[in-house]
Coordinates of C-alpha atoms in Angstrom, one line a residue:
M1 CA 5.7 1.9 -35.1
S2 CA 4.8 3.4 -31.7
D3 CA 4.7 7.1 -30.9
A4 CA 5.8 8.9 -27.7
F5 CA 4.0 11.8 -26.0
T6 CA 4.4 14.1 -23.1
V7 CA 1.9 15.0 -20.4
L8 CA 2.5 17.6 -17.7
W9 CA 1.7 16.6 -14.1
T10 CA 0.7 19.7 -12.1
H11 CA 2.0 20.6 -8.7
D12 CA -1.3 19.5 -7.2
T13 CA -1.0 16.1 -8.9
C14 CA 2.6 15.6 -7.7
R15 CA 1.8 16.9 -4.2
A16 CA -1.0 14.3 -4.0
L17 CA 1.3 11.5 -5.2
R18 CA 3.8 12.4 -2.5
K19 CA 1.1 12.8 0.2
T20 CA -0.5 9.4 -0.5
G21 CA 2.9 7.6 -0.6
R22 CA 2.8 6.8 -4.4
V23 CA 6.4 7.9 -5.0
G24 CA 8.4 4.8 -5.9
E25 CA 5.2 2.9 -7.1
R26 CA 4.2 2.1 -10.6
P27 CA 0.9 3.6 -11.7
P28 CA -1.4 1.0 -13.3
V29 CA -3.6 3.7 -14.8
A30 CA -3.8 7.3 -15.9
F31 CA -6.8 9.2 -17.1
S32 CA -7.8 11.0 -20.2
G33 CA -10.5 13.6 -20.4
V34 CA -12.8 15.5 -22.8
H35 CA -12.4 18.8 -21.0
S36 CA -9.3 21.1 -20.7
S37 CA -9.1 20.3 -17.0
L38 CA -7.7 16.9 -17.9
P39 CA -5.4 16.1 -20.9
G40 CA -7.0 14.1 -23.7
W41 CA -4.9 11.2 -24.7
S42 CA -6.7 11.1 -28.0
G43 CA -3.7 10.4 -30.1
A44 CA -2.3 7.6 -28.0
R45 CA -2.6 4.0 -29.1
V46 CA -1.7 0.7 -27.5
G47 CA 2.1 0.4 -27.3
D48 CA 2.7 4.2 -27.3
E49 CA 4.8 5.7 -24.6
V50 CA 3.9 8.7 -22.5
Y51 CA 6.4 10.7 -20.5
A52 CA 4.8 12.3 -17.5
L53 CA 6.7 15.6 -16.9
H54 CA 6.8 17.8 -13.8
V55 CA 8.3 21.3 -13.6
N56 CA 9.7 22.5 -10.3
R57 CA 11.7 25.7 -9.9
C58 CA 12.3 25.9 -13.6
V59 CA 13.7 22.4 -13.9
V60 CA 11.8 19.8 -15.9
F61 CA 11.7 16.3 -14.5
V62 CA 10.5 13.0 -15.9
A63 CA 8.2 11.7 -13.2
S64 CA 7.3 8.4 -15.0
R65 CA 7.4 6.7 -18.4
M66 CA 4.1 4.9 -19.2
Q67 CA 3.4 2.5 -22.0
V68 CA -0.3 2.3 -23.0
I69 CA -1.7 -1.2 -22.5
D70 CA -5.3 -0.3 -23.4
R71 CA -8.0 2.4 -23.1
E72 CA -10.9 0.2 -22.0
R73 CA -12.8 0.2 -18.7
R74 CA -11.9 -3.1 -17.0
D75 CA -13.1 -4.9 -13.9
C76 CA -10.1 -3.3 -12.0
C77 CA -11.7 0.1 -12.6
G78 CA -14.7 -0.8 -10.3
T79 CA -18.3 -0.3 -10.9
A80 CA -19.3 2.4 -13.3
P81 CA -21.0 5.3 -11.5
E82 CA -24.8 5.3 -11.4
T83 CA -25.1 9.0 -10.2
W84 CA -22.9 12.0 -10.5
Q85 CA -22.1 11.6 -6.8
D86 CA -20.5 8.1 -7.2
P87 CA -16.8 7.8 -7.7
A88 CA -15.9 7.4 -11.4
F89 CA -13.2 4.7 -10.9
P90 CA -13.5 3.2 -7.4
G91 CA -11.1 0.5 -8.2
H92 CA -8.3 3.0 -8.9
G93 CA -8.9 5.2 -5.8
D94 CA -5.2 5.0 -5.0
W95 CA -4.4 6.7 -8.2
S96 CA -7.4 9.1 -8.5
M97 CA -5.0 12.1 -8.4
L98 CA -4.0 11.3 -11.9
G99 CA -7.4 12.5 -13.1
A100 CA -10.1 10.0 -12.1
G101 CA -12.5 12.8 -11.2
G102 CA -11.9 14.9 -14.3
C103 CA -14.7 15.9 -16.6
G104 CA -15.4 12.9 -18.9
A105 CA -12.4 10.9 -17.4
A106 CA -11.6 7.7 -19.2
A107 CA -9.1 5.1 -17.9
V108 CA -5.9 4.5 -19.8
H109 CA -4.2 1.4 -18.4
V110 CA -0.4 1.6 -18.5
D111 CA 2.8 -0.2 -17.7
A112 CA 4.8 2.5 -16.0
T113 CA 8.2 3.1 -14.4
P114 CA 8.0 4.0 -10.7
V115 CA 6.9 7.6 -9.9
R116 CA 9.9 9.7 -9.0
F117 CA 10.8 13.4 -8.9
D118 CA 14.6 13.2 -9.2
T119 CA 15.2 12.6 -12.9
P120 CA 15.8 16.1 -14.4
I121 CA 16.0 16.6 -18.2
P122 CA 19.4 18.2 -18.7
G123 CA 19.2 21.9 -19.8
N124 CA 21.0 21.3 -23.1
L125 CA 18.5 18.6 -24.0
L126 CA 15.5 20.6 -22.8
A127 CA 16.3 23.4 -25.3
G128 CA 16.4 20.8 -28.2
L129 CA 13.3 18.8 -27.5
T130 CA 10.8 18.9 -30.3
W131 CA 7.2 17.9 -30.8
R132 CA 5.2 17.3 -34.0
N133 CA 1.6 17.8 -34.7
R134 CA -0.7 15.7 -36.9
R135 CA 0.3 17.8 -39.9
G136 CA 3.9 17.0 -39.4
Q137 CA 4.9 20.5 -38.2
T138 CA 7.5 20.6 -35.4
R139 CA 8.0 23.0 -32.5
G140 CA 10.3 23.3 -29.6
L141 CA 9.7 24.6 -26.1
K142 CA 9.2 28.3 -25.5
Y143 CA 10.6 30.1 -22.5
V144 CA 13.8 28.0 -22.2
V145 CA 16.5 30.3 -20.9
D146 CA 20.0 29.0 -20.0
G147 CA 18.7 25.4 -19.8
R148 CA 15.8 26.3 -17.5
L149 CA 12.1 26.5 -18.3
E150 CA 10.8 29.8 -17.1
R151 CA 7.1 29.1 -18.0
S152 CA 5.5 25.7 -18.4
A153 CA 2.7 26.9 -20.8
S154 CA 4.2 25.1 -23.8
L155 CA 4.2 21.8 -21.9
Q156 CA 0.6 21.9 -20.8
G157 CA -1.4 19.4 -22.7
F158 CA -0.7 16.1 -24.4
Y159 CA 1.8 16.3 -27.2
R160 CA 3.5 13.9 -29.6
L161 CA 7.3 13.9 -29.5
T162 CA 9.5 13.7 -32.6
P163 CA 11.3 10.3 -32.8
E164 CA 14.6 12.0 -32.0
S165 CA 13.3 13.6 -28.8
A166 CA 11.6 10.4 -27.7
D167 CA 14.9 8.6 -28.1
E168 CA 16.6 11.3 -26.0
L169 CA 14.0 11.1 -23.2
A170 CA 14.3 7.3 -23.3
K171 CA 18.0 7.6 -22.6
V172 CA 17.3 10.0 -19.7
V173 CA 14.9 7.5 -18.1
G174 CA 17.1 4.5 -18.9
N175 CA 20.1 6.2 -17.2
A176 CA 18.0 7.0 -14.1
L177 CA 16.7 3.4 -13.9
R178 CA 20.3 2.1 -14.1
T179 CA 21.4 4.3 -11.2
V180 CA 18.6 3.0 -9.0
T181 CA 19.4 -0.7 -9.3

């Protein structure tokens, strides 16, 4: 059975996606890292889903749902760098803002929904979302007040959703996709 995770895309990441015209496009890749500057996708396996979230003015949005295809460097990634000055993933330059230059970055190839910033997580659902750690302990979001997220600290990182919360986010994304077509 596959798992689902969340990852927070920062304002800088989302600004770069907008500036480079990536909104409405499907990212073919995301990046995992070994340093806190880039979320580590260590728990994700092939087939798992990852919900890229973005917080804007206390509202949490689902920016994209990505299904992991593989975690290998492929020909599409381009030539591996020979020096520290070379780009790490020249074949994915269009999506470098997702972390290609992060410390110890590794490509995670994905099948994703188009990037968008107009799919909010309803406030009543936000307060009930839960994540579980490897020991099976669950936790919710901190700082949710009246359906709004006042601080994003508890979203920063790469976290495994409980199956119930994954189902709820899948419905939010599914409803948003139906309204576009």
